[in-house]
PDB file of C-alpha atoms and ligand atoms in Angstrom:
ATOM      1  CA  UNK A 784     -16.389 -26.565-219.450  1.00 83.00           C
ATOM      2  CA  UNK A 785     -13.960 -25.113-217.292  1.00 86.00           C
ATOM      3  CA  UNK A 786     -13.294 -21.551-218.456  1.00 92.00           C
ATOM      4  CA  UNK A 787      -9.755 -21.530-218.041  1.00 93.00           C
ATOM      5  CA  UNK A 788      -8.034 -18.557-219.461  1.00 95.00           C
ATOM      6  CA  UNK A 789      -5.785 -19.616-222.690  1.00 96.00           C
ATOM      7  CA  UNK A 790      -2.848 -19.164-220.503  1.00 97.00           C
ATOM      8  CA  UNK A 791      -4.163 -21.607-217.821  1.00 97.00           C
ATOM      9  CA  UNK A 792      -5.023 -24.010-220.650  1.00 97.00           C
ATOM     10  CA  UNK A 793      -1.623 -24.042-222.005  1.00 97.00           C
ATOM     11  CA  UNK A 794      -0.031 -23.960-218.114  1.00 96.00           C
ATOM     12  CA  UNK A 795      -2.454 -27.018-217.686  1.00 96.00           C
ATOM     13  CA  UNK A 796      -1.658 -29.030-220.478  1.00 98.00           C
ATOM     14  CA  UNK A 797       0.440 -31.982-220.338  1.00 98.00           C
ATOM     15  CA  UNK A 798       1.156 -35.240-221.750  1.00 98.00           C
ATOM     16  CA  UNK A 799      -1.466 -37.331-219.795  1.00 98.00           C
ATOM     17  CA  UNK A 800      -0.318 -41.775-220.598  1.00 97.00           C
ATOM     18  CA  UNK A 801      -2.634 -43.213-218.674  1.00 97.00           C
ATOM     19  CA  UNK A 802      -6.783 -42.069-218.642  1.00 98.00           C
ATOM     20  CA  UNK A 803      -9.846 -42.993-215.938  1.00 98.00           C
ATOM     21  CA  UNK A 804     -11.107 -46.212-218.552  1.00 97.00           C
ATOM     22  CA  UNK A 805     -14.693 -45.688-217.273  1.00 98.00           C
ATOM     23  CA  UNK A 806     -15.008 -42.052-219.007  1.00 98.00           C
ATOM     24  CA  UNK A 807     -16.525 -41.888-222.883  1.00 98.00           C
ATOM     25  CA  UNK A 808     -16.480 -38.395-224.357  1.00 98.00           C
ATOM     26  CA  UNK A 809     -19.967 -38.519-225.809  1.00 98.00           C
ATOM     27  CA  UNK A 810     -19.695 -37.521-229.793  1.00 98.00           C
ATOM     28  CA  UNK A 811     -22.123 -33.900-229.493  1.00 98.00           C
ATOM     29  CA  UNK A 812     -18.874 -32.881-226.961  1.00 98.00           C
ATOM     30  CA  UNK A 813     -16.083 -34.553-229.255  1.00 98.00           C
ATOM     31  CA  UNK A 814     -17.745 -32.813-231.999  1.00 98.00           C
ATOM     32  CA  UNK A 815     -17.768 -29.457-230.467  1.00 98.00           C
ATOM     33  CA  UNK A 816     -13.996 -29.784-229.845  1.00 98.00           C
ATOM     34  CA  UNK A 817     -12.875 -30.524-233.279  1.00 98.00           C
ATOM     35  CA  UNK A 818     -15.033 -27.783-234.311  1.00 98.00           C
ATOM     36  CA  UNK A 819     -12.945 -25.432-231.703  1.00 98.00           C
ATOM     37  CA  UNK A 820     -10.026 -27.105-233.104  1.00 98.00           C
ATOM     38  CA  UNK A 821     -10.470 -26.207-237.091  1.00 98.00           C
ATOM     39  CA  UNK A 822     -10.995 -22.321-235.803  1.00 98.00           C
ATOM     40  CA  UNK A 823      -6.994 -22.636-236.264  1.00 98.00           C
ATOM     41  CA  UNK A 824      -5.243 -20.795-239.346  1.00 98.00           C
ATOM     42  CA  UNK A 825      -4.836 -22.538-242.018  1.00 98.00           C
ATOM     43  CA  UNK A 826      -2.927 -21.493-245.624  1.00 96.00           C
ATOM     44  CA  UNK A 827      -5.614 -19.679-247.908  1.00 95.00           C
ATOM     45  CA  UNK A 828      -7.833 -21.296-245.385  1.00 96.00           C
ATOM     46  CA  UNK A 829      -8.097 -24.478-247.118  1.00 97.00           C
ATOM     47  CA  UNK A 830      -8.415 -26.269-244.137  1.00 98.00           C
ATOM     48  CA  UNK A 831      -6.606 -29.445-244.722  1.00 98.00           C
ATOM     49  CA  UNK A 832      -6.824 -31.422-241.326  1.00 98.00           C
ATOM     50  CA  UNK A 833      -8.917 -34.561-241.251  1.00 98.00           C
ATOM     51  CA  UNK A 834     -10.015 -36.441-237.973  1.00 99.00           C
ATOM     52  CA  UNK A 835     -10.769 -39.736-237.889  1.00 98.00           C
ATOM     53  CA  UNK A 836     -11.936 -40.549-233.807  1.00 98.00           C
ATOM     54  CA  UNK A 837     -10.964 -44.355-232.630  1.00 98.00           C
ATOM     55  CA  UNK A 838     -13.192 -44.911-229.860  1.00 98.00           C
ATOM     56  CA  UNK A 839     -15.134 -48.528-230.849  1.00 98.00           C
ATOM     57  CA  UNK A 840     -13.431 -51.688-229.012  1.00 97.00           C
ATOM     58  CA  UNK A 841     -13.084 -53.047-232.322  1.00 98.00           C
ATOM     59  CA  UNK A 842     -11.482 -50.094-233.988  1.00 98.00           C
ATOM     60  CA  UNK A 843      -9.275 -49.953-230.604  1.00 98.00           C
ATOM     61  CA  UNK A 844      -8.207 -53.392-231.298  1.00 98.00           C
ATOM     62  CA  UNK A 845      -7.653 -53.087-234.970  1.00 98.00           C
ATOM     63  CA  UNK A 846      -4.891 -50.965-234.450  1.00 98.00           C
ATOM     64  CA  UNK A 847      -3.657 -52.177-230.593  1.00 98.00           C
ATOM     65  CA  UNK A 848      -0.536 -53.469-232.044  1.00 98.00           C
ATOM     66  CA  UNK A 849       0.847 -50.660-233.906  1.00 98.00           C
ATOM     67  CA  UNK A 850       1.346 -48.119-231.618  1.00 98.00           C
ATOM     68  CA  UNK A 851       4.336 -49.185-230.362  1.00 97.00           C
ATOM     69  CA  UNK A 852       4.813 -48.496-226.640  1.00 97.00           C
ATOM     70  CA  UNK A 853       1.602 -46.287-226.333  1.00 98.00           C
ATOM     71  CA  UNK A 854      -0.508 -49.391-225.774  1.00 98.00           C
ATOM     72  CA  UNK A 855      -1.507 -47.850-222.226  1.00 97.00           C
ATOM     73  CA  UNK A 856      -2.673 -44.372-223.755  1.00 98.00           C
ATOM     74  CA  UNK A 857      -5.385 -46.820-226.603  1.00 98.00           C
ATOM     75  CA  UNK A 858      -5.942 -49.083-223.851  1.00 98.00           C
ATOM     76  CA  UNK A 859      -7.257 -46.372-221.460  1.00 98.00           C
ATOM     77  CA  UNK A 860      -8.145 -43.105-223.515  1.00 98.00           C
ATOM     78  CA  UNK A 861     -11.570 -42.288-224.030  1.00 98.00           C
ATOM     79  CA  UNK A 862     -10.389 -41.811-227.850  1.00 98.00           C
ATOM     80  CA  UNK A 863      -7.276 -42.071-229.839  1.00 98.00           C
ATOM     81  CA  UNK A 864      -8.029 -39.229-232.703  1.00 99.00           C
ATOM     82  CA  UNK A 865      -6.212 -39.626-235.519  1.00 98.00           C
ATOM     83  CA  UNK A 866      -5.706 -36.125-237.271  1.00 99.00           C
ATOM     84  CA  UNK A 867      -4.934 -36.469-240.940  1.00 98.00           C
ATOM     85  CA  UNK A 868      -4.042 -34.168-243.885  1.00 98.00           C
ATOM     86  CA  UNK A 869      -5.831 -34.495-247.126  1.00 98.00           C
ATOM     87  CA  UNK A 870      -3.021 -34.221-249.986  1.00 96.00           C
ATOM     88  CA  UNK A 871      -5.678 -33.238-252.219  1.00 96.00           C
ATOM     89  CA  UNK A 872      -7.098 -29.904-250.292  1.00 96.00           C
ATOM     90  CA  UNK A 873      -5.775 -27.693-253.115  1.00 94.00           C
ATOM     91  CA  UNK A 874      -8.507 -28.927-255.148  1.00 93.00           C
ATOM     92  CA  UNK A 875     -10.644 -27.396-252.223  1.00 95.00           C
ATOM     93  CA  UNK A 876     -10.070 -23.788-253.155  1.00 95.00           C
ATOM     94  CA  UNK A 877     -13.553 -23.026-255.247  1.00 95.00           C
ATOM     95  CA  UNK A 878     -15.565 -24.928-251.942  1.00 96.00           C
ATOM     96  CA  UNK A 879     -13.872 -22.468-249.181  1.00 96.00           C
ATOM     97  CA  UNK A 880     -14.235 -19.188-251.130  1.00 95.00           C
ATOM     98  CA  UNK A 881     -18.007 -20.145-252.779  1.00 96.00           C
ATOM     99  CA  UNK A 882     -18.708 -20.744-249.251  1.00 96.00           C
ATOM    100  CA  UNK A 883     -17.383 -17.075-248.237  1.00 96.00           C
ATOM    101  CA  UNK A 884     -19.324 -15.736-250.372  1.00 96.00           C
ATOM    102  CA  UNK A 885     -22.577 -17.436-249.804  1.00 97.00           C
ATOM    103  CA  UNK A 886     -21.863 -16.728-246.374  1.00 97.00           C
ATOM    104  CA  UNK A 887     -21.274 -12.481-246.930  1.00 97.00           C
ATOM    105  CA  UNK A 888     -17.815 -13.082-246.211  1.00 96.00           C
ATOM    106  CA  UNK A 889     -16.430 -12.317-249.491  1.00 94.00           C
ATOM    107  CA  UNK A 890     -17.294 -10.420-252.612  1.00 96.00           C
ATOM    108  CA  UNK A 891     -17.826 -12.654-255.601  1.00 96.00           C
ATOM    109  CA  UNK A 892     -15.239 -10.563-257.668  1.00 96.00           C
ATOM    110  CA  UNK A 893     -12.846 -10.983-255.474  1.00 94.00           C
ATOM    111  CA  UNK A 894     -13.664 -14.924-255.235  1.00 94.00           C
ATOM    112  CA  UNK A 895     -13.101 -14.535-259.090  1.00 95.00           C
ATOM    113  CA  UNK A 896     -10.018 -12.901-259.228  1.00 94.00           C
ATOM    114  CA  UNK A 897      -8.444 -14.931-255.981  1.00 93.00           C
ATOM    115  CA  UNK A 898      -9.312 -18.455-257.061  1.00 94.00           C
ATOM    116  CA  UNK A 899      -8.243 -17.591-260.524  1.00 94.00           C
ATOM    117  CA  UNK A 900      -4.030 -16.322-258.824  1.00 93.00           C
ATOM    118  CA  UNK A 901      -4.478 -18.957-256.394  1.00 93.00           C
ATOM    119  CA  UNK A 902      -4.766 -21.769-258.873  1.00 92.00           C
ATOM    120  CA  UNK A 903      -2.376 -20.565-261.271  1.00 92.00           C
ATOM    121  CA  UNK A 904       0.468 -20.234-258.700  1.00 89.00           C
ATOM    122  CA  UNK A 905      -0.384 -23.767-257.054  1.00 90.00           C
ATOM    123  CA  UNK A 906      -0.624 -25.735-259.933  1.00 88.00           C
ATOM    124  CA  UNK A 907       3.350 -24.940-260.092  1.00 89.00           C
ATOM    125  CA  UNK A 908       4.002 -26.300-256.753  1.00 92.00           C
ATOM    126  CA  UNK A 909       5.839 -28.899-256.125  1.00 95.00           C
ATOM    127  CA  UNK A 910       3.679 -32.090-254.570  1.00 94.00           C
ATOM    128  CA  UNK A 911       5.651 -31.939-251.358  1.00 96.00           C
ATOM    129  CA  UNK A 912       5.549 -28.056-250.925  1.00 95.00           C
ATOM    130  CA  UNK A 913       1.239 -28.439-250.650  1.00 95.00           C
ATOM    131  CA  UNK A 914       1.865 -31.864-248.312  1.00 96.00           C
ATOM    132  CA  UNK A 915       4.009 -30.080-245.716  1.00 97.00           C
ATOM    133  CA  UNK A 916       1.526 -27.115-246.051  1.00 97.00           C
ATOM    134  CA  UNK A 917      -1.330 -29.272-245.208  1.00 98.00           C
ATOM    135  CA  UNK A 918       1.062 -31.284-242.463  1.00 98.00           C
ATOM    136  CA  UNK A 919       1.143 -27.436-241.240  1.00 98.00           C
ATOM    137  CA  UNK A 920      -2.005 -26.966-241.285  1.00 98.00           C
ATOM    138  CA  UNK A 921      -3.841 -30.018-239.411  1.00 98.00           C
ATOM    139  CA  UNK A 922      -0.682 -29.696-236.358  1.00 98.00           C
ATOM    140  CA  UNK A 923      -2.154 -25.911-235.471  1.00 98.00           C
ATOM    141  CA  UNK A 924      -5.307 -27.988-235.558  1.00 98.00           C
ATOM    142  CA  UNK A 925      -3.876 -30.473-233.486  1.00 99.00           C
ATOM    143  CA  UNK A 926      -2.372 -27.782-230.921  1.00 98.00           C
ATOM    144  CA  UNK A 927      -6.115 -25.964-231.019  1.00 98.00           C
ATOM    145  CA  UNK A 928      -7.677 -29.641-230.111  1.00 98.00           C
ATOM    146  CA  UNK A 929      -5.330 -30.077-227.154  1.00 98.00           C
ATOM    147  CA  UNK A 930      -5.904 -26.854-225.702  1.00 98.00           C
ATOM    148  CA  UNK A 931      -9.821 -27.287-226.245  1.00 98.00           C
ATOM    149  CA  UNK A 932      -9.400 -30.608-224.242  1.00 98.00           C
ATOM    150  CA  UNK A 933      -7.975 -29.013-221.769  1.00 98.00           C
ATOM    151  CA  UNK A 934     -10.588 -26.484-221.634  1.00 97.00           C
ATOM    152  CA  UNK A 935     -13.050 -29.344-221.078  1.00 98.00           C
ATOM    153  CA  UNK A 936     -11.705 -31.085-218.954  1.00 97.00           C
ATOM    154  CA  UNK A 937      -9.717 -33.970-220.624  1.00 98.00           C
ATOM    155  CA  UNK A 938      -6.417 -34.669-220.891  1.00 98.00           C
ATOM    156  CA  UNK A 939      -4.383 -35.557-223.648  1.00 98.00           C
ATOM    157  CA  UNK A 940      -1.182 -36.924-225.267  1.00 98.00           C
ATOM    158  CA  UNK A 941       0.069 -35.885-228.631  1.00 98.00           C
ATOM    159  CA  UNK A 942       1.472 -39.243-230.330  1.00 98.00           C
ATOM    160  CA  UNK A 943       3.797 -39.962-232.941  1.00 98.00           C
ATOM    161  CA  UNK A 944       4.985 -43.465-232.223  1.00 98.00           C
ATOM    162  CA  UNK A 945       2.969 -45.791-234.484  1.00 98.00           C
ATOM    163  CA  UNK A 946       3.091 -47.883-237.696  1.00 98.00           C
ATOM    164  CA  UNK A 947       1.832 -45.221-240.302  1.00 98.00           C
ATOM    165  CA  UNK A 948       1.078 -47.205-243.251  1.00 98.00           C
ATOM    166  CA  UNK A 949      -0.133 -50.369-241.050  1.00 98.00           C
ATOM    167  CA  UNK A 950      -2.635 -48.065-239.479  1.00 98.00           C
ATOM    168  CA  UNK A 951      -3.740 -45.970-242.684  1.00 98.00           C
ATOM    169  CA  UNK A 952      -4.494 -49.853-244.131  1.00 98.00           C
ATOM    170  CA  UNK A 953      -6.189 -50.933-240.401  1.00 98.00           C
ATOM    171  CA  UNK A 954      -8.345 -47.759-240.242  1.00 98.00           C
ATOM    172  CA  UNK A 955      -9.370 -48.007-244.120  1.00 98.00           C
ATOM    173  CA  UNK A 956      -8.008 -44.317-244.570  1.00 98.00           C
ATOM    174  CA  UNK A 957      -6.484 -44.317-248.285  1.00 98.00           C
ATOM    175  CA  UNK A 958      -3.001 -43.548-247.693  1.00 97.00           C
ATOM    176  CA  UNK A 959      -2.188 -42.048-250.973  1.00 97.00           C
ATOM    177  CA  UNK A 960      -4.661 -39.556-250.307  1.00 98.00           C
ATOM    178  CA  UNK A 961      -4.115 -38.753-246.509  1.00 98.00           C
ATOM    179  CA  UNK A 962      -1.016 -38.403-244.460  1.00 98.00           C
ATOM    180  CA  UNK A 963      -1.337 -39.535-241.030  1.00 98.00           C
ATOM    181  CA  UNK A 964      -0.159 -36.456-239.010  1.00 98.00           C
ATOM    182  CA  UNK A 965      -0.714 -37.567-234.977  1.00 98.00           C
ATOM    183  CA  UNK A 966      -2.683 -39.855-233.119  1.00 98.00           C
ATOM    184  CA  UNK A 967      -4.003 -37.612-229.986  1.00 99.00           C
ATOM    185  CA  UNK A 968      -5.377 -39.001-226.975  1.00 98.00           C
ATOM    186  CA  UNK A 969      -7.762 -37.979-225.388  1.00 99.00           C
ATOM    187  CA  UNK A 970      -9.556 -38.875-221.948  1.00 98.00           C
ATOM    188  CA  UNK A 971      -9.467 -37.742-218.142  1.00 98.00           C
ATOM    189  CA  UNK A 972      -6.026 -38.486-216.818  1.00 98.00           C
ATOM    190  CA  UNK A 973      -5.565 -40.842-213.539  1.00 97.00           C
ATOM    191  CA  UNK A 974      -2.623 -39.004-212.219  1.00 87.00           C
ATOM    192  CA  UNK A 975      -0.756 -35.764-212.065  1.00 87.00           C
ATOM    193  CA  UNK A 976       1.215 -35.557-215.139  1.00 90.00           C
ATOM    194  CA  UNK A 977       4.559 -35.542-215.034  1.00 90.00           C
ATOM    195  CA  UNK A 978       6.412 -31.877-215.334  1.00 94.00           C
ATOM    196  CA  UNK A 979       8.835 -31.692-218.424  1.00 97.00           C
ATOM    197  CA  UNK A 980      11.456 -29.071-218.759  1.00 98.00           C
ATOM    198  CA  UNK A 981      12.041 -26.032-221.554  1.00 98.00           C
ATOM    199  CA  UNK A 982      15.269 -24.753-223.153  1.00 97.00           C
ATOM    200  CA  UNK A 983      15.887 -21.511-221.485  1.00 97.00           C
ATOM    201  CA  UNK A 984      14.721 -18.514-223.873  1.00 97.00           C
ATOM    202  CA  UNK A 985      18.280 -17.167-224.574  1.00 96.00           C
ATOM    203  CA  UNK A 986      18.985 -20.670-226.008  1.00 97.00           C
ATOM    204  CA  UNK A 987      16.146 -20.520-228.788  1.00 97.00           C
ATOM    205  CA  UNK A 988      15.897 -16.923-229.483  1.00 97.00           C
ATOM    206  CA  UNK A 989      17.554 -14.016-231.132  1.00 97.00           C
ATOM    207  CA  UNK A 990      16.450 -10.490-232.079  1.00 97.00           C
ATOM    208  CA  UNK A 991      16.729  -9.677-235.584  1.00 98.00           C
ATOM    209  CA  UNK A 992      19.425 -11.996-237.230  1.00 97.00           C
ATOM    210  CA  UNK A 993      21.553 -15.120-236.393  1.00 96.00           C
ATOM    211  CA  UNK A 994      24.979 -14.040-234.819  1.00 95.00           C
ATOM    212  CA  UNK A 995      27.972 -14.445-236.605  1.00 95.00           C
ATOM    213  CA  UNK A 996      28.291 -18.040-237.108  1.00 95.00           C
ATOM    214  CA  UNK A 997      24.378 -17.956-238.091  1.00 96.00           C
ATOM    215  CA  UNK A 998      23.610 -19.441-235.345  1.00 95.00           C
ATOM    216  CA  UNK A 999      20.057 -18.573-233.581  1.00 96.00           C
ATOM    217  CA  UNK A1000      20.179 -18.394-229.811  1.00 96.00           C
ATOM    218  CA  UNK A1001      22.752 -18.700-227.284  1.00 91.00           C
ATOM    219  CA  UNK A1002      24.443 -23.002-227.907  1.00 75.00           C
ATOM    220  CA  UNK A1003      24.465 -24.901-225.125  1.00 63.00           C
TER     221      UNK A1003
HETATM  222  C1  FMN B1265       4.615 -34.825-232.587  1.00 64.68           C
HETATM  223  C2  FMN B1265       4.696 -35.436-231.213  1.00 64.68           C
HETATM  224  C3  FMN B1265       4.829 -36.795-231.075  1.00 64.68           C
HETATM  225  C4  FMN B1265       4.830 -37.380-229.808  1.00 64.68           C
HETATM  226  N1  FMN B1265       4.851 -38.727-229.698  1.00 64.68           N
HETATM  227  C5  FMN B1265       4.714 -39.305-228.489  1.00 64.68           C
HETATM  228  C6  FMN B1265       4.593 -40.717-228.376  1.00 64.68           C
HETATM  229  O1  FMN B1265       4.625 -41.455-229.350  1.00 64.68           O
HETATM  230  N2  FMN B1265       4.411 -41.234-227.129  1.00 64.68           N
HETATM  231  C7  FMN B1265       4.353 -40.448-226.019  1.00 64.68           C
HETATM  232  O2  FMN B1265       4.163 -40.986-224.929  1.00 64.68           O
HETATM  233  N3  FMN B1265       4.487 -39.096-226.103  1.00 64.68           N
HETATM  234  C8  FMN B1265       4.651 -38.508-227.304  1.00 64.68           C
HETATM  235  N4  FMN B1265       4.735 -37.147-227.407  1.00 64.68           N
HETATM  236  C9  FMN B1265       4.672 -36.324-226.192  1.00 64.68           C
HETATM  237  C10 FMN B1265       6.013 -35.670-225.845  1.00 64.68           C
HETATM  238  O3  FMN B1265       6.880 -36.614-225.304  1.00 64.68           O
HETATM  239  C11 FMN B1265       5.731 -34.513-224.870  1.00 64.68           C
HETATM  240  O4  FMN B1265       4.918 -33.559-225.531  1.00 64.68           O
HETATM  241  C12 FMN B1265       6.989 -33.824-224.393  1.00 64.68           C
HETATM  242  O5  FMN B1265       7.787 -34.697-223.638  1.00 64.68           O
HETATM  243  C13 FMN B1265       6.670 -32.593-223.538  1.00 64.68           C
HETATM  244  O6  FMN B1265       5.814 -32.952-222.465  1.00 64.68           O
HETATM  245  P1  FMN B1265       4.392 -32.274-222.252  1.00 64.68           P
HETATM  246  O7  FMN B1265       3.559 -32.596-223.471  1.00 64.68           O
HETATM  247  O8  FMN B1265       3.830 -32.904-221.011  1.00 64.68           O
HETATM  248  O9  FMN B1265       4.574 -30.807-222.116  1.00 64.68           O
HETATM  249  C14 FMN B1265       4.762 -36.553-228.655  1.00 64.68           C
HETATM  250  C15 FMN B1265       4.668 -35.171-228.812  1.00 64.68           C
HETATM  251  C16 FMN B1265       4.618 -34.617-230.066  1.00 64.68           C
HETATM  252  C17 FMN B1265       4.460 -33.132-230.206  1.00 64.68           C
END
């Protein structure tokens, strides 16, 4: 590990495209980062993220022609993860509070009394409120996972460029039941990234309110 501070992680982090082929991340190391990575917040901690690792040649190859023009990132990355959100984590709510509870977290009343609000007001949401929660969810997942990387020692690229339902059906992930959220990969980069550029703050922020027009931040 490199014990960077978070604020050298997030310095350090950059889109990495092309990885050292040679390096594997062995699975007890991959394993400890998605484990870093689902510390993230998550809405009543239901914890909808889903990782599915693509590291086999065959697995590789299965879905080589459906990432559009990030065939250099599969072709070299240790891994491409694929982080998913379950549409169905709702139905999750009685695990993650019986398990607060077993673990001291939580007192069984309130487990009672929460479970029994939480249900009632979800089962009145609309399908694609609770999928863009859980799309929500697994991305500060996905965030956490790239900063872990960083932290030891990989690089990685964030990916959104691929063929979602051709890889759901490649992968054998049910696609009525998951929604594909980003591919990341993840290896040791080969060269200094390149730098990318931020809107200035004044252009994205405001204190308080919109201005007049309701506009938020100075327009270019
Ligand atoms: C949701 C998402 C999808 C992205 N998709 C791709 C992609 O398909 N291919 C790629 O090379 N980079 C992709 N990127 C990386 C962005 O281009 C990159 O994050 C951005 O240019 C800023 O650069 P940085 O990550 O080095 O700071 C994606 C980033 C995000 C957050």
């Amino acid at each position: 590990m490199n014990n960077l501070s978070l604020i050298e992680a997030i310095e350090s982090r950059k889109s990495v495209k092309e990885f050292d082929s040679s390096v594997k991340i062995p699975r007890a190391e991959m394993e400890e980062m998605i484990a870093l990575a689902t510390k993230a917040p998550s809405s009543i901690n239901l914890q909808p993220w889903r990782f599915v690792i693509v590291e086999s040649e065959e697995a590789k190859a299965a879905i080589k022609d459906l990432v559009r023009f990030n065939t250099r990132q599969l072709e070299t990355s240790a891994a491409f993860i694929l982080v998913l959100s379950d549409n169905t984590h709702i139905h999750d709510i009685e695990k993650v509070y019986g398990k607060s509870v077993k673990l001291g977290y939580m007192p069984q009343e309130v487990m009672t009394t929460n479970v029994a609000a939480l249900k009632e007001s979800l089962s009145n949401a609309p399908e694609s409120y609770i999928q863009m929660q859980g799309m929500m969810d697994a991305n500060l997942a996905a965030m956490q996972l790239m900063l872990v990387a960083k932290d030891y020692g990989y690089d990685t690229n964030p990916i959104g460029g691929f063929e979602r339902d051709e890889v759901m059906a490649a992968l054998s992930i049910n696609k009525e039941r998951y929604m594909p959220v980003m591919f990341i990969a993840i290896g040791k980069g080969v060269k200094a990234p390149h730098d990318s550029s931020r809107h200035e703050l004044e252009e994205i922020m405001s204190y308080n309110h919109g201005d007049a027009d309701g506009i938020v931040g100075k327009s270019s």
